mmCIF file of C-alpha atoms and ligand atoms in Angstrom:
data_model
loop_
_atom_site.group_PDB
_atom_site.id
_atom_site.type_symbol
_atom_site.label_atom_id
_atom_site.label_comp_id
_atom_site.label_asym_id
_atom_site.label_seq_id
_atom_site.Cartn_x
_atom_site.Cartn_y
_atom_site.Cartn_z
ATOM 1 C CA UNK F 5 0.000 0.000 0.000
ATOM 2 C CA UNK F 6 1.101 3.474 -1.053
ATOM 3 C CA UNK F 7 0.171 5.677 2.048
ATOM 4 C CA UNK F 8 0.500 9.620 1.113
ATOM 5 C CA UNK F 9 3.071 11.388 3.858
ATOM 6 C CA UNK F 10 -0.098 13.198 4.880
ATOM 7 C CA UNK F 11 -1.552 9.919 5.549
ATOM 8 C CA UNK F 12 0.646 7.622 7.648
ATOM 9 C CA UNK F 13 -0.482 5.581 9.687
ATOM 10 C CA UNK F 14 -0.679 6.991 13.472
ATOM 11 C CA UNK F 15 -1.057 10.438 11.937
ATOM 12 C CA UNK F 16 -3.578 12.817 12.490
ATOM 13 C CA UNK F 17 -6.458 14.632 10.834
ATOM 14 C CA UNK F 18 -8.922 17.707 10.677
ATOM 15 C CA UNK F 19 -12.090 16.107 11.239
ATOM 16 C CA UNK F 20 -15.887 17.506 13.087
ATOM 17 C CA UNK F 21 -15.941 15.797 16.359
ATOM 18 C CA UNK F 22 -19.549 15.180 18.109
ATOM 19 C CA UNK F 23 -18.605 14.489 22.018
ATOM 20 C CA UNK F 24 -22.248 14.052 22.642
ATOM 21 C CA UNK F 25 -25.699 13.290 21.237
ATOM 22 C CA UNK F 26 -27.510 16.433 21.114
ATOM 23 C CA UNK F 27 -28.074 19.461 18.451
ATOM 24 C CA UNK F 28 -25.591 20.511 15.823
ATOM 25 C CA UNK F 29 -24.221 23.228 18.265
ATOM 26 C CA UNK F 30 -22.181 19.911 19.821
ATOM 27 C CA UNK F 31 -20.132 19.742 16.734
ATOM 28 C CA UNK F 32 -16.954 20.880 16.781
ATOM 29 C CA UNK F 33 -13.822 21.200 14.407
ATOM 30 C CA UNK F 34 -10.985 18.983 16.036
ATOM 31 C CA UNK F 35 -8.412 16.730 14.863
ATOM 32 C CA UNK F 36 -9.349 12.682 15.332
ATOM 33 C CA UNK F 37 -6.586 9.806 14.155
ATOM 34 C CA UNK F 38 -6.265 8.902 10.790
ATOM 35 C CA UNK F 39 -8.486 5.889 9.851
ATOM 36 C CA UNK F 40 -6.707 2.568 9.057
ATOM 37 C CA UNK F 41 -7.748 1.333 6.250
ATOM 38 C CA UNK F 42 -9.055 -2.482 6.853
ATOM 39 C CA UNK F 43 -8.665 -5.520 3.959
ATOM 40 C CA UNK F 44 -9.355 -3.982 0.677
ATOM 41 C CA UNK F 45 -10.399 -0.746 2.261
ATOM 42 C CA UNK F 46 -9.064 2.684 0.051
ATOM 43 C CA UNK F 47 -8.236 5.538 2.208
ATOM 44 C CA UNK F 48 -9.589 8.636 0.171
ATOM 45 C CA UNK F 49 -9.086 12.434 1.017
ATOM 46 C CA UNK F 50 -12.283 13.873 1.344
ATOM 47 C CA UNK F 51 -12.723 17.324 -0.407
ATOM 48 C CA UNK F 52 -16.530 17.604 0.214
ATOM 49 C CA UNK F 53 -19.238 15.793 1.897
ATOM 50 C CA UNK F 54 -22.733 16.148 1.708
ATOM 51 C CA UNK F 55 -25.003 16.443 4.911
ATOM 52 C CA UNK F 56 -28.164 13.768 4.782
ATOM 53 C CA UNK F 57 -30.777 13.187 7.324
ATOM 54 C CA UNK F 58 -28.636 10.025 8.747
ATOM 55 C CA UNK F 59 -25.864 12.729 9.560
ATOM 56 C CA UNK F 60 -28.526 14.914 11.625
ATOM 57 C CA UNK F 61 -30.194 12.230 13.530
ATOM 58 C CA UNK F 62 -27.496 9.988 14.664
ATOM 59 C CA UNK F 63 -26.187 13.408 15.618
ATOM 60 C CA UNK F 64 -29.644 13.780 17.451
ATOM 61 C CA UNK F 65 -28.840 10.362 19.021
ATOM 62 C CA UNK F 66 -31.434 8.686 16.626
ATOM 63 C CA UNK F 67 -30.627 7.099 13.217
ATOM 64 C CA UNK F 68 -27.669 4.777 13.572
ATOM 65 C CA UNK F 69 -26.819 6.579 16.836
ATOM 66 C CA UNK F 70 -26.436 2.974 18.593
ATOM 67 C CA UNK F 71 -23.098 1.887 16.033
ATOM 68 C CA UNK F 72 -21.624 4.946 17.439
ATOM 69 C CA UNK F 73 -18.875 2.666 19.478
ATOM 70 C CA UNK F 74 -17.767 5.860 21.718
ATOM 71 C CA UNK F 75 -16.878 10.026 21.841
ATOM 72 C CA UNK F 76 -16.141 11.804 20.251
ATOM 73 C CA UNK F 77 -16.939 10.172 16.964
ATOM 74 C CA UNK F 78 -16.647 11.752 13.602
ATOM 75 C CA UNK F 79 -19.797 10.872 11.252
ATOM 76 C CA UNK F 80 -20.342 11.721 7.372
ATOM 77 C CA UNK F 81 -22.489 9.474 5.071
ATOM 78 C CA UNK F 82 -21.026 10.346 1.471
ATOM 79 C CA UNK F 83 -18.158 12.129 0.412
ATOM 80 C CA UNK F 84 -16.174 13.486 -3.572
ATOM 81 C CA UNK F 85 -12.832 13.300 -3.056
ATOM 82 C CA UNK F 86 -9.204 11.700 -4.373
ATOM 83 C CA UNK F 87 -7.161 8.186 -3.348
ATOM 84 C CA UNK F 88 -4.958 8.548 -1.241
ATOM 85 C CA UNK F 89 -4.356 4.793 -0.932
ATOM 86 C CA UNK F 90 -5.102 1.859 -3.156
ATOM 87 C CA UNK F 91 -5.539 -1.366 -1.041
ATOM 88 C CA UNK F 92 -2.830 -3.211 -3.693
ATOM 89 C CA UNK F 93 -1.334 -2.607 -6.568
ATOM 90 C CA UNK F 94 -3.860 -3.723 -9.575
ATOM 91 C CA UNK F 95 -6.737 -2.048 -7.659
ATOM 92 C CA UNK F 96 -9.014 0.028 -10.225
ATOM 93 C CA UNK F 97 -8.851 3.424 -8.584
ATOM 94 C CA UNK F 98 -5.108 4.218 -7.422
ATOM 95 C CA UNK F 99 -3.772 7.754 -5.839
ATOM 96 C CA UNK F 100 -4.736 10.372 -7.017
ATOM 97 C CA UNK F 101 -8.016 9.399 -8.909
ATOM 98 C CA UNK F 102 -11.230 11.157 -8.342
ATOM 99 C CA UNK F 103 -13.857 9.110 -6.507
ATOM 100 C CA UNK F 104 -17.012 9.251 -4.494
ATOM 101 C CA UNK F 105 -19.210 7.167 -2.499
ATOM 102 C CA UNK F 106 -20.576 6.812 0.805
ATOM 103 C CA UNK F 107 -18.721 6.123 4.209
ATOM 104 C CA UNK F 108 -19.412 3.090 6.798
ATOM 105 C CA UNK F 109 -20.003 6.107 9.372
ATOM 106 C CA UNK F 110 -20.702 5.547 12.346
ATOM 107 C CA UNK F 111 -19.439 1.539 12.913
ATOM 108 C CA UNK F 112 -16.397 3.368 10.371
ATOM 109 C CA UNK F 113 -14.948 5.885 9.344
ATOM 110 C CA UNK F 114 -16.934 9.175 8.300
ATOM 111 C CA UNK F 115 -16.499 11.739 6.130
ATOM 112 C CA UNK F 116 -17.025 14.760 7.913
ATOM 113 C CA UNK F 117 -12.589 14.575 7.787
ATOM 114 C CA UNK F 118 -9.650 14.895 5.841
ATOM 115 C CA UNK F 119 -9.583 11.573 5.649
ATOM 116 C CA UNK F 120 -11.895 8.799 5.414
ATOM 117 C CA UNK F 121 -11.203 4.812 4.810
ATOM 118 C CA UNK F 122 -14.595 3.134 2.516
ATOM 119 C CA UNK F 123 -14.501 -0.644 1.339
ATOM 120 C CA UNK F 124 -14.086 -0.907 -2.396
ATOM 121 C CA UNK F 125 -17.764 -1.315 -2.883
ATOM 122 C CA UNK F 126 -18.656 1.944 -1.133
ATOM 123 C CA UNK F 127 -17.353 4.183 -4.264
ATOM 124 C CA UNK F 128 -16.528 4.714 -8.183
ATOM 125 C CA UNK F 129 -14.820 7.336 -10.090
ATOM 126 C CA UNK F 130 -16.403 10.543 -10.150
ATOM 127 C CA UNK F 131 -18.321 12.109 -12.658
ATOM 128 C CA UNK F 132 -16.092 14.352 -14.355
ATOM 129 C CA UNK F 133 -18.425 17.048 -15.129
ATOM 130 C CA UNK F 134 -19.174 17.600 -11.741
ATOM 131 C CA UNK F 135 -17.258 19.707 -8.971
ATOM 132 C CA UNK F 136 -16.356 17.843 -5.835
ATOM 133 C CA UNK F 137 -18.968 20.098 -4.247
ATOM 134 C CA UNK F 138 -21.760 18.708 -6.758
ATOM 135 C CA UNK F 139 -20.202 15.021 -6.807
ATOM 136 C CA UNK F 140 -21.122 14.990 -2.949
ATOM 137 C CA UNK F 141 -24.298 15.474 -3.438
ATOM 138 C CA UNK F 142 -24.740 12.293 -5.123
ATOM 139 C CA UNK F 143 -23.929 9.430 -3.834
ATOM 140 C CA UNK F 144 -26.643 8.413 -0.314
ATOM 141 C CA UNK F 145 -29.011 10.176 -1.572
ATOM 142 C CA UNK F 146 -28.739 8.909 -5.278
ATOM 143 C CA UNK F 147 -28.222 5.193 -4.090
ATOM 144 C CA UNK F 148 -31.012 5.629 -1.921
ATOM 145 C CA UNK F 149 -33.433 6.692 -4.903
ATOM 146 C CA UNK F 150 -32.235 4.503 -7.957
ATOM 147 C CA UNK F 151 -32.917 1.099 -4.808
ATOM 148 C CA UNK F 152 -36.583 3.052 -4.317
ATOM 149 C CA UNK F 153 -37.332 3.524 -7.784
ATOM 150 C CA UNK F 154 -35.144 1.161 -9.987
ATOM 151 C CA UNK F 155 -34.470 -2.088 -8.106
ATOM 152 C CA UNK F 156 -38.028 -2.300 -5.900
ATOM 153 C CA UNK F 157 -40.610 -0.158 -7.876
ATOM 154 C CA UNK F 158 -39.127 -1.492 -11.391
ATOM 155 C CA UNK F 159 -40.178 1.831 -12.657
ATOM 156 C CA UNK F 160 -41.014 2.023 -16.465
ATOM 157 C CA UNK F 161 -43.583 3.240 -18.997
ATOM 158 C CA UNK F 162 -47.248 2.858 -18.398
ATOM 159 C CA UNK F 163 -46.669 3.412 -14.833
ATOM 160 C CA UNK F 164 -47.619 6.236 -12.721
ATOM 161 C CA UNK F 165 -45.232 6.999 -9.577
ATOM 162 C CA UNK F 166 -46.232 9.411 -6.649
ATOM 163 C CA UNK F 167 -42.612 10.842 -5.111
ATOM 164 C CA UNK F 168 -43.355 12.472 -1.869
ATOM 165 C CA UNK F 169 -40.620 15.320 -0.959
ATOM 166 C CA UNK F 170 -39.933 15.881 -4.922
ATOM 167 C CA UNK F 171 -37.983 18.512 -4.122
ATOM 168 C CA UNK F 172 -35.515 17.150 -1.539
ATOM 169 C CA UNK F 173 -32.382 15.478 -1.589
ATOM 170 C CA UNK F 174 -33.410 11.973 -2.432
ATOM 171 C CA UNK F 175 -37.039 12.907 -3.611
ATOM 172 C CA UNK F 176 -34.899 15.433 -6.543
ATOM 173 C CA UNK F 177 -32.908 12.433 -7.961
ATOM 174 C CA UNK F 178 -36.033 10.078 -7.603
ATOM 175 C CA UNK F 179 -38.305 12.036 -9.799
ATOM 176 C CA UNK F 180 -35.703 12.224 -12.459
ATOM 177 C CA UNK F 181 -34.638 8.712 -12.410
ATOM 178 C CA UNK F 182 -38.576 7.424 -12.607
ATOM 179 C CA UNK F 183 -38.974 9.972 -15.474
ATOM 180 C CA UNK F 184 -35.853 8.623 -17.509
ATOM 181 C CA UNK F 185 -37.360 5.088 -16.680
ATOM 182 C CA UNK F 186 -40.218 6.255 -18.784
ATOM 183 C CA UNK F 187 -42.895 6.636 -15.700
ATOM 184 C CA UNK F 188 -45.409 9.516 -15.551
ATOM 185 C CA UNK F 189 -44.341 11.035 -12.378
ATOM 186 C CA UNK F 190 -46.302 13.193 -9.772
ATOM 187 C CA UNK F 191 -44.745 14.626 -7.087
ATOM 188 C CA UNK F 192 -45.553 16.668 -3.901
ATOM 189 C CA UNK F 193 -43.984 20.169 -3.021
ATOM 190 C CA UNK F 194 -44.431 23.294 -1.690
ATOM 191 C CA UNK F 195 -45.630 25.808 -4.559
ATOM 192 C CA UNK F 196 -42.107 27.642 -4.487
ATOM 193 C CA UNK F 197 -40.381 24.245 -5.733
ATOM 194 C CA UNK F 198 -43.172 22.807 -8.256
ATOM 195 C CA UNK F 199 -41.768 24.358 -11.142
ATOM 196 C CA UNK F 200 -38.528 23.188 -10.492
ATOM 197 C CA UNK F 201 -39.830 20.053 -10.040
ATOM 198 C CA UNK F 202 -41.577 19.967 -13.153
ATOM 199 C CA UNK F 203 -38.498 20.771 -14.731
ATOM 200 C CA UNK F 204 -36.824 17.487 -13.313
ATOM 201 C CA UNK F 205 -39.381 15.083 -14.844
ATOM 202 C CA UNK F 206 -42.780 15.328 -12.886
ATOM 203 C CA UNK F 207 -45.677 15.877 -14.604
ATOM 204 C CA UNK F 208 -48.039 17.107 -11.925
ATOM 205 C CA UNK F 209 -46.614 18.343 -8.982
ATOM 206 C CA UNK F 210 -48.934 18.631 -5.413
ATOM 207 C CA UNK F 211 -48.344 21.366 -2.706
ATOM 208 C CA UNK F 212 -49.281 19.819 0.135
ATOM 209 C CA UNK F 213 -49.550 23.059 2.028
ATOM 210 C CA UNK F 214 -52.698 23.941 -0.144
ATOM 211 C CA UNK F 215 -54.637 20.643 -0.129
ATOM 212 C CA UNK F 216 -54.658 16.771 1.040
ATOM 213 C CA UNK F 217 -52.387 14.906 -1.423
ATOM 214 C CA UNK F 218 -55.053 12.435 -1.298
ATOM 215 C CA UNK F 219 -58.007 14.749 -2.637
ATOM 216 C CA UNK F 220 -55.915 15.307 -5.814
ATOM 217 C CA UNK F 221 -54.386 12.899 -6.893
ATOM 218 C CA UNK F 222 -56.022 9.966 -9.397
ATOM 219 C CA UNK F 223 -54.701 6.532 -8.516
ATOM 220 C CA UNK F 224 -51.224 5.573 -8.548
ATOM 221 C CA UNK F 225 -49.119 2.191 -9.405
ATOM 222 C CA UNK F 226 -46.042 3.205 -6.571
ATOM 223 C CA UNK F 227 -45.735 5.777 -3.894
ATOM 224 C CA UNK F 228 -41.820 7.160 -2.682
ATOM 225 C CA UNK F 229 -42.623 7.976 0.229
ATOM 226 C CA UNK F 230 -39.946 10.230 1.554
ATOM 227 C CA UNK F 231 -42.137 11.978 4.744
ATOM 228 C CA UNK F 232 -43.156 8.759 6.617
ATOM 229 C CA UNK F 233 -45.829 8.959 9.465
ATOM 230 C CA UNK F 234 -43.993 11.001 11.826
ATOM 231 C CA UNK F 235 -45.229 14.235 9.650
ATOM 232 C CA UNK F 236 -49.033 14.763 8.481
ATOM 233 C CA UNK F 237 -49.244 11.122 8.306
ATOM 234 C CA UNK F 238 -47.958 11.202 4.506
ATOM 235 C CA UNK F 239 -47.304 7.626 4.737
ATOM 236 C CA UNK F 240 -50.074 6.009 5.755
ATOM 237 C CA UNK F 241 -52.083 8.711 3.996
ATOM 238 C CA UNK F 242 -50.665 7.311 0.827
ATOM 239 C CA UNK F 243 -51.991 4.004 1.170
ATOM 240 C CA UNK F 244 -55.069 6.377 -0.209
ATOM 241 C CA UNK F 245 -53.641 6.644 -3.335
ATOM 242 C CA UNK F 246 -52.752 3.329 -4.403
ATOM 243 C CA UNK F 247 -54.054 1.503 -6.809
ATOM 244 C CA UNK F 248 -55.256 -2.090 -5.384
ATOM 245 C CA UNK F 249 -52.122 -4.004 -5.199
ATOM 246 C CA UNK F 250 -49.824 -1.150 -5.739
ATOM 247 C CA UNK F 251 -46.564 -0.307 -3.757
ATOM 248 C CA UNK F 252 -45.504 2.003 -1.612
ATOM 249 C CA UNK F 253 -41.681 2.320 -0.330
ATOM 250 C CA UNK F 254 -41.055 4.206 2.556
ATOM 251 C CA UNK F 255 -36.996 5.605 3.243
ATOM 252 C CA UNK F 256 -37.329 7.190 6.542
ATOM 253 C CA UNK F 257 -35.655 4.880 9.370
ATOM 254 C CA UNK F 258 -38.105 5.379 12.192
ATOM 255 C CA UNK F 259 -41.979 4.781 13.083
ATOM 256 C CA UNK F 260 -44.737 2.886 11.264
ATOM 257 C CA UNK F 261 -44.193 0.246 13.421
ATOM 258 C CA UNK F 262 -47.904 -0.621 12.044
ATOM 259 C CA UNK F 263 -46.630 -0.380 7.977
ATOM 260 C CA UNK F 264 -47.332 -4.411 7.425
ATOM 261 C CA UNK F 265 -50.727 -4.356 8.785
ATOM 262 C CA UNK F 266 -51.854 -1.343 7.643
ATOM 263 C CA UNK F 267 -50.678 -1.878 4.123
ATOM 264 C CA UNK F 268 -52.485 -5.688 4.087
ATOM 265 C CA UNK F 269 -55.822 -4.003 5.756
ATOM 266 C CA UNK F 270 -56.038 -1.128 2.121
ATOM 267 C CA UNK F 271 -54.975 -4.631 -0.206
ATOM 268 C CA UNK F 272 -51.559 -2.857 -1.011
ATOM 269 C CA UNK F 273 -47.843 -3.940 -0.536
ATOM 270 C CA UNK F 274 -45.395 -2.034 1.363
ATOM 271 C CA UNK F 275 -41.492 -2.210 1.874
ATOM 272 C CA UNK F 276 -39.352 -0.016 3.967
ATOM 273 C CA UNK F 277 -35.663 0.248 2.048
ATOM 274 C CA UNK F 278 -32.199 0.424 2.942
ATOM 275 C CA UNK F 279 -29.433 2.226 0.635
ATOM 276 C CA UNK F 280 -27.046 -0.280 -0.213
ATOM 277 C CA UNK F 281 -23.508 1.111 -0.997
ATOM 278 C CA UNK F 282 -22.678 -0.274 -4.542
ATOM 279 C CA UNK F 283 -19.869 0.946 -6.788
ATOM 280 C CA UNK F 284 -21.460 -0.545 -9.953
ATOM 281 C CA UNK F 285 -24.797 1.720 -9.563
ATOM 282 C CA UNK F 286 -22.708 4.759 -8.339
ATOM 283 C CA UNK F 287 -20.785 4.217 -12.028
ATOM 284 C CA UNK F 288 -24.370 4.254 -13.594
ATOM 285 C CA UNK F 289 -25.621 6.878 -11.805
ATOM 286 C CA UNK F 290 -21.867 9.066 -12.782
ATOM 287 C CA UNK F 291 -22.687 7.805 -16.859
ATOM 288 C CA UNK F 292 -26.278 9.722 -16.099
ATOM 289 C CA UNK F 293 -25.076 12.747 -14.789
ATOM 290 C CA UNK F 294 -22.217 12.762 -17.453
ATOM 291 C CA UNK F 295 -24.839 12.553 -20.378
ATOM 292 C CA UNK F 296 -27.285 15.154 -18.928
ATOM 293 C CA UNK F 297 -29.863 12.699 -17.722
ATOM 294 C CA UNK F 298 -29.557 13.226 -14.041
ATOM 295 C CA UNK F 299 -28.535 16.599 -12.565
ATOM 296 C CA UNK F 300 -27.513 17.670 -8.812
ATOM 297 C CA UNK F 301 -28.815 20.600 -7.177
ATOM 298 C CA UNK F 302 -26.829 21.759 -4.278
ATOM 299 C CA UNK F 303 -28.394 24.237 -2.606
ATOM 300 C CA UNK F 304 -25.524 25.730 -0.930
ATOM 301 C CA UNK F 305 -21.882 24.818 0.085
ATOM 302 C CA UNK F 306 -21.006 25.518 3.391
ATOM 303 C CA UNK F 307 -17.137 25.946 4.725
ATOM 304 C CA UNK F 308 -16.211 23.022 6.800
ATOM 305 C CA UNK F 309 -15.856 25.683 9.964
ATOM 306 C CA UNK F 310 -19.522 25.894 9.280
ATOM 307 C CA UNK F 311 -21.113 22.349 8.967
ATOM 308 C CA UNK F 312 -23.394 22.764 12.013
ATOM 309 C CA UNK F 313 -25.243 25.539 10.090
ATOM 310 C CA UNK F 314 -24.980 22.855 7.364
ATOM 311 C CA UNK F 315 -27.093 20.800 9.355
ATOM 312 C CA UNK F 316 -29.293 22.820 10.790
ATOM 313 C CA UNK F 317 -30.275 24.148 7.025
ATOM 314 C CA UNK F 318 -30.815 20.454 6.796
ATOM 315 C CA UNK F 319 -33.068 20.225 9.880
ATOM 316 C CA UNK F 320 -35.146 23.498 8.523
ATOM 317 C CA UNK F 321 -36.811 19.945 6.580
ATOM 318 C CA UNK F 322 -37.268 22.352 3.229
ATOM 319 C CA UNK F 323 -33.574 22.301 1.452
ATOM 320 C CA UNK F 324 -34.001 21.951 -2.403
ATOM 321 C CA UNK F 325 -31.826 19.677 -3.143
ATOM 322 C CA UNK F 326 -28.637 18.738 -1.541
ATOM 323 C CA UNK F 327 -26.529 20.844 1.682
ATOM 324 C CA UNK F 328 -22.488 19.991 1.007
ATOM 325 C CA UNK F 329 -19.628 20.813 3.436
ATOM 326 C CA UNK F 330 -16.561 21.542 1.891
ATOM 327 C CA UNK F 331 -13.698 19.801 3.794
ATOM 328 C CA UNK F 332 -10.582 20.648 1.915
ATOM 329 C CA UNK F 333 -9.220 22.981 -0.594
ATOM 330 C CA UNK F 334 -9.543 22.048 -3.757
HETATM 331 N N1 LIG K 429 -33.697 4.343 4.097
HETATM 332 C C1 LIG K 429 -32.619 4.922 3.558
HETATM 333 O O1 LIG K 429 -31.651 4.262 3.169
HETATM 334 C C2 LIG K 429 -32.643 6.424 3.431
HETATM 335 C C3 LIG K 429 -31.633 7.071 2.698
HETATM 336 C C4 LIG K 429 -31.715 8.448 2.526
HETATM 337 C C5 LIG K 429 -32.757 9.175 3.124
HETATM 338 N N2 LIG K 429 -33.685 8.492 3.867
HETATM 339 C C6 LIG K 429 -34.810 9.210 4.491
HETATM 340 O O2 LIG K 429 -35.610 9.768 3.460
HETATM 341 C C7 LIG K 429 -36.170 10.994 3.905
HETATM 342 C C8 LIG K 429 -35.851 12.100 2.887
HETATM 343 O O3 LIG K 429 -34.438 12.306 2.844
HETATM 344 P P1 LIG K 429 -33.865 13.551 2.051
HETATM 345 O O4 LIG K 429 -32.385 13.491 2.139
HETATM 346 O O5 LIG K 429 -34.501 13.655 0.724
HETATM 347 O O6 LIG K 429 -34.411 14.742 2.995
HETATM 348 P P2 LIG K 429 -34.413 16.303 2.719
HETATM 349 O O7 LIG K 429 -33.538 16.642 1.577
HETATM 350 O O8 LIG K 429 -34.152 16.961 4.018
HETATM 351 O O9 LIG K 429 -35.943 16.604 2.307
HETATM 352 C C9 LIG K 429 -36.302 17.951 2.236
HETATM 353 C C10 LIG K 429 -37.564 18.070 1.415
HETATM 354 O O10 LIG K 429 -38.681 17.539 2.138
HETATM 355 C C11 LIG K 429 -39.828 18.181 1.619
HETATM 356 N N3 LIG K 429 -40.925 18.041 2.571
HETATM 357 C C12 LIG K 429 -40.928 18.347 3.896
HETATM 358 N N4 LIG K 429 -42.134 18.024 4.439
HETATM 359 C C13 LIG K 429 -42.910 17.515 3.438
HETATM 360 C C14 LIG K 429 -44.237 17.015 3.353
HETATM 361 N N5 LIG K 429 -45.045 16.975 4.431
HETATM 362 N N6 LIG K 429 -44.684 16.555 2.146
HETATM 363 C C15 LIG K 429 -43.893 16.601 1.064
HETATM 364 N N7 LIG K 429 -42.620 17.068 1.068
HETATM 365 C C16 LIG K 429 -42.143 17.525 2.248
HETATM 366 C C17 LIG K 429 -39.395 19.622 1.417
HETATM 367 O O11 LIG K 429 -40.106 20.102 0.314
HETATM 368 P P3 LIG K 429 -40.625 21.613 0.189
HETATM 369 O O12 LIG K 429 -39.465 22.504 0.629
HETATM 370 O O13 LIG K 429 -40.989 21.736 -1.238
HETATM 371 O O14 LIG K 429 -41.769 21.755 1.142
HETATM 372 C C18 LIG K 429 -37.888 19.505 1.111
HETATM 373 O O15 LIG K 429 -37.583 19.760 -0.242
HETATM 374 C C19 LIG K 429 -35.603 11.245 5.315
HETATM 375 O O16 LIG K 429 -36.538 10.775 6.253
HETATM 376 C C20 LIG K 429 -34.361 10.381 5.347
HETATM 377 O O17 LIG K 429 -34.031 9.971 6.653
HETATM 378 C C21 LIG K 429 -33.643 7.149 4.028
#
């Protein structure tokens, strides 16, 4: 293994340290070890790192907060940056390569740091096109939405696909990829964003400020459901909506406990879903954004100094788009 000299082993790094669980004012710019990398690990030097939901409520002492092993920790779900160090010689990406992907934060190493350490199916080579900035937009919440709408909902023409939270991180990247799929899309919104969002692929977009979801929509084949039924009851809500038989997904982590039964009782299936970090559909999802067919919308880049107002513009629950932290200088 190559190791940079800013990288040795036993070094140090600048990394956000959370001592506690608690708000974002508990974050704090520190320096934490340098993370070994494991087995075929690649130790990459993070030059921007987007801020998802997972970030904010493991922070909160929710989400994955239980894998956090001890303090402080240092979490970060997805991350653009360059190789540092390849795990062996004939290894695909070598130093100083462009890459992104998502951490193994907070059993691993996150990438709210210099540095972070990913196994080799956690990332691909970065779209080109893209800044590091933009490229960290991608990966969680892009994962995330091509599992939703690609590999459970089988999204193509003929059906009709109802993305809750069109406008947000994973609900931007969802609408697009069920629209390139060939599905008629609807999404809901608040009235500032529908445009926008018709502009990514939906055909009808709902503000859910205005009027129930449920009052105007016609049957659907799939619901995203990106809101749950912690807020409004969206998710159960959407059972509404469904055609008999239909299917809803549901991302967010927490609550429902009642999803089976409820689904069964309106004769509809329903699935939570889990991002799974793979390198092949992160090289897809880089061909899409290099031929036009999926763009990232970041809707502002904060300095690393500042990624607890990163995350509380996060926690605000109406980014468009994607919040990024930049880490280093690039
Ligand atoms: N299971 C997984 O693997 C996985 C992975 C990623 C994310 N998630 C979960 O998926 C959810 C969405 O994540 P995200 O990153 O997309 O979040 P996000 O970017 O913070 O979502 C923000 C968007 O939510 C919209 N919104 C808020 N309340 C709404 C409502 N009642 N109805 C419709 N839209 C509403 C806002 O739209 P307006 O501003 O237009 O109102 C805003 O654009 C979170 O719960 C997250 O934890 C799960």
């Amino acid at each position: 293994m190559t190791l940079g000299d800013e990288a040795q082993a036993g070094g140090t790094m600048r990394a956000a340290l959370l001592d506690r669980f608690g708000d974002a004012s508990g974050l704090r710019i520190g320096t934490a070890p340098v993370p070994t990398p494991v087995l075929s690990e690649v130790l990459v030097r993070v030059m921007a790192a987007g801020v998802n939901p997972l970030d904010t409520s493991t922070r909160a002492g929710d989400g994955a907060a239980a894998a956090v092993g001890g303090f402080p920790v240092v979490l970060g779900s997805d991350f653009s940056g360059v190789v540092v160090a390849a795990p062996y010689e004939r290894f695909d990406l070598q130093p100083g390569d462009e890459v992104y992907g998502v951490s193994s934060a907070p059993r691993g190493s996150g990438s709210f740091a210099e540095l972070v350490a990913v196994p080799p199916h956690h990332l691909a080579a970065k779209p080109k096109v893209l800044t590091h900035a933009e490229a960290a937009a991608v990966p969680l919440a892009a994962l995330t939405a091509w599992g939703a709408v690609v590999e459970l909902a089988r999204a193509h023409a003929g059906q009709r696909i109802l993305v809750h939270a069109g406008a947000g991180g994973v609900g931007h990247f969802a609408v697009q990829i069920a629209a390139y799929f060939g599905a008629t899309v609807v999404a809901t919104a608040s009235a500032g964003n529908a445009d926008w969002v018709r502009s990514l692929g939906a055909s009808e977009v709902v503000d859910y400020h205005e009027r129930p979801f449920e009052e105007a929509l016609r049957p659907v084949d799939v619901v995203i459901d990106l809101v749950g039924d912690r807020h409004d009851h969206v998710g159960p809500r959407s059972l509404a909506v469904l055609r008999p038989g239909g299917l809803l997904v549901t991302l967010p982590s927490t609550g429902w406990p009642t999803l089976a039964a409820d689904a069964a009782a309106a004769g509809v299936r329903a699935t939570k879903y889990r991002m799974v970090p793979d390198s092949t559909t992160l090289t897809v999802l880089a061909r899409l954004v290099t031929s036009g067919d999926l763009q990232v919308s970041v809707q502002e880049v904060f300095p690393f100094e500042r990624i607890a107002d990163a995350q509380r513009l996060l926690e605000s629950g109406h980014v468009r788009g994607k919040v990024v932290v930049q880490v280093s200088d690039y």
